Amino acid sequence: MEQLTILGSTGSIGVSTLDVVARHPQRYRVFALTAHSQWERLLEQCRRFRPTVAVMVDAGAAAQLRGALADEGLAIEVLQGDAALEEVAAHGEVSVVMAAIVGAAGLKSALAAALAGKRLLLANKEALVISGALLLDAVRRSGATLLPIDSEHNAIFQSLPWQRQGCGALQPEAQGVRKILLTASGGPFREFSAEALAKVTPEEAVAHPNWSMGRKISVDSASMMNKGLEVIEACWLFNLSPDQIEVVVHPQSIIHSLVEYVDGSVLSQMGNPDMRTPIAHALAWPERIASGVPSLDLFAVARLDFEPADEIRFPALALSFAAMRAGGTAPALLNAANEVAVEQFLLGAIPFTTIPKVIAAVLDTVPAVAVESLEQLLEVDGEARRQAERWLQR
Ligand code: NAD
Ligand code: MG
């Protein structure tokens, strides 16, 4: 029986993870569930999954949850605050940690799971973008197993030579890998003109054609920043340089990415666009378990299209490649500026097309330096946020 901590259990990935876990009660037990402030959703999940611990980051929400659980006679310990996230990620009774908090807020708990040698199922791509070097180093030193949940990276992992310890040990050249073809749906605005992009609303941006996801990643998908973050994520997970990654727009989202080998073979993983497939894959790897995802109906799909990404209408992609090439703290700057810009866009405070402008401005203002420590990266993250806000108020 594997004991599981799900960080961000009330989110889109968290809910899909619980859906898979519920199909295998003999195999998985939920040790801890965590959420930011949606205590009613967490209460619902506590009733159903009976974890040992529930964590609410928000103090008021923690008090509400504690009261409600006591009223129902459920003996579940409620912890509050950021530090509790790290505690349940590193807890001795836990073997598997799903890191599904959105944004930089998930960094410390993902790192705590890596340092504690857990099987780390990483959905929180921002953690790798900010601190890929530290996270991979922690995985290697502790003997943790790092498995990607992001559908593209999970597909790449499935198409690469067998890596016994999960991600982090690939030697691309030695193992005959020539390049990675990272697929992108193109998002809801794939065919929009630059003028039309300037007028899109948050509601239009979060309505993704193929995937149902949280609001932040949906906006990232619409701006292609999600693909930019994923390029950086792939570099860290698979030990690649940005030059070995090519982005391919594939609007049907059936092929989830491809690996090209030196002999000309191209391997890929396909399936319906449903996150329960990569989640089930990583939960059970190297075994296979049912995920609840229906069979792929190729006759209904009928055709698969491919086109290059448009870096003029979607500048976030080129900014991401440039940040990874610059190295050091540049990807952390890129991520922080994007988080500020997306939040402002979702609040209706800035146009969609201002998002990449904020990122470019922060990358121009704050010099990138070599990565030294987590504390330094958190400082860099804070500085980038201040500069992004200052630029927006100028
Ligand atoms: P979401 O917004 O639906 O859920 C986010 C979760 O994080 C919630 O449980 C929320 O309570 C928690 N959270 C938010 N802010 C927090 C904070 N400050 N401290 C602690 N917890 C906090 O997001 P999502 O779509 O499930 O995405 C989660 C992560 O997975 C993101 O990094 C995203 O890029 C990645 N991802 C998501 C998908 C998808 O299909 N949704 C696919 C690939 C990767
Ligand atoms: Mg993805």
CSV table of C-alpha atoms and ligand atoms in Angstrom, one decimal, residues 125 149-153 183 211 213 217 221 226-227 230 233 275, ligand 2:
chain,number,residue,atom,x,y,z
A,125,LYS,CA,6.4,22.9,-13.9
A,149,ILE,CA,3.0,14.7,-15.1
A,150,ASP,CA,2.9,17.4,-17.7
A,151,SER,CA,1.4,15.4,-20.7
A,152,GLU,CA,4.2,16.3,-23.1
A,153,HIS,CA,7.0,15.4,-20.7
A,183,THR,CA,3.8,19.4,-29.3
A,211,TRP,CA,-7.9,20.5,-22.1
A,213,MET,CA,-7.3,23.1,-16.6
A,217,ILE,CA,-2.1,27.4,-17.0
A,221,SER,CA,-1.5,28.0,-23.0
A,226,ASN,CA,3.0,27.3,-21.2
A,227,LYS,CA,5.0,25.9,-24.1
A,230,GLU,CA,7.7,23.4,-21.0
A,233,GLU,CA,11.1,22.0,-18.1
A,275,MET,CA,-4.5,14.2,-17.6
B,2,MG,MG,1.7,20.4,-20.9
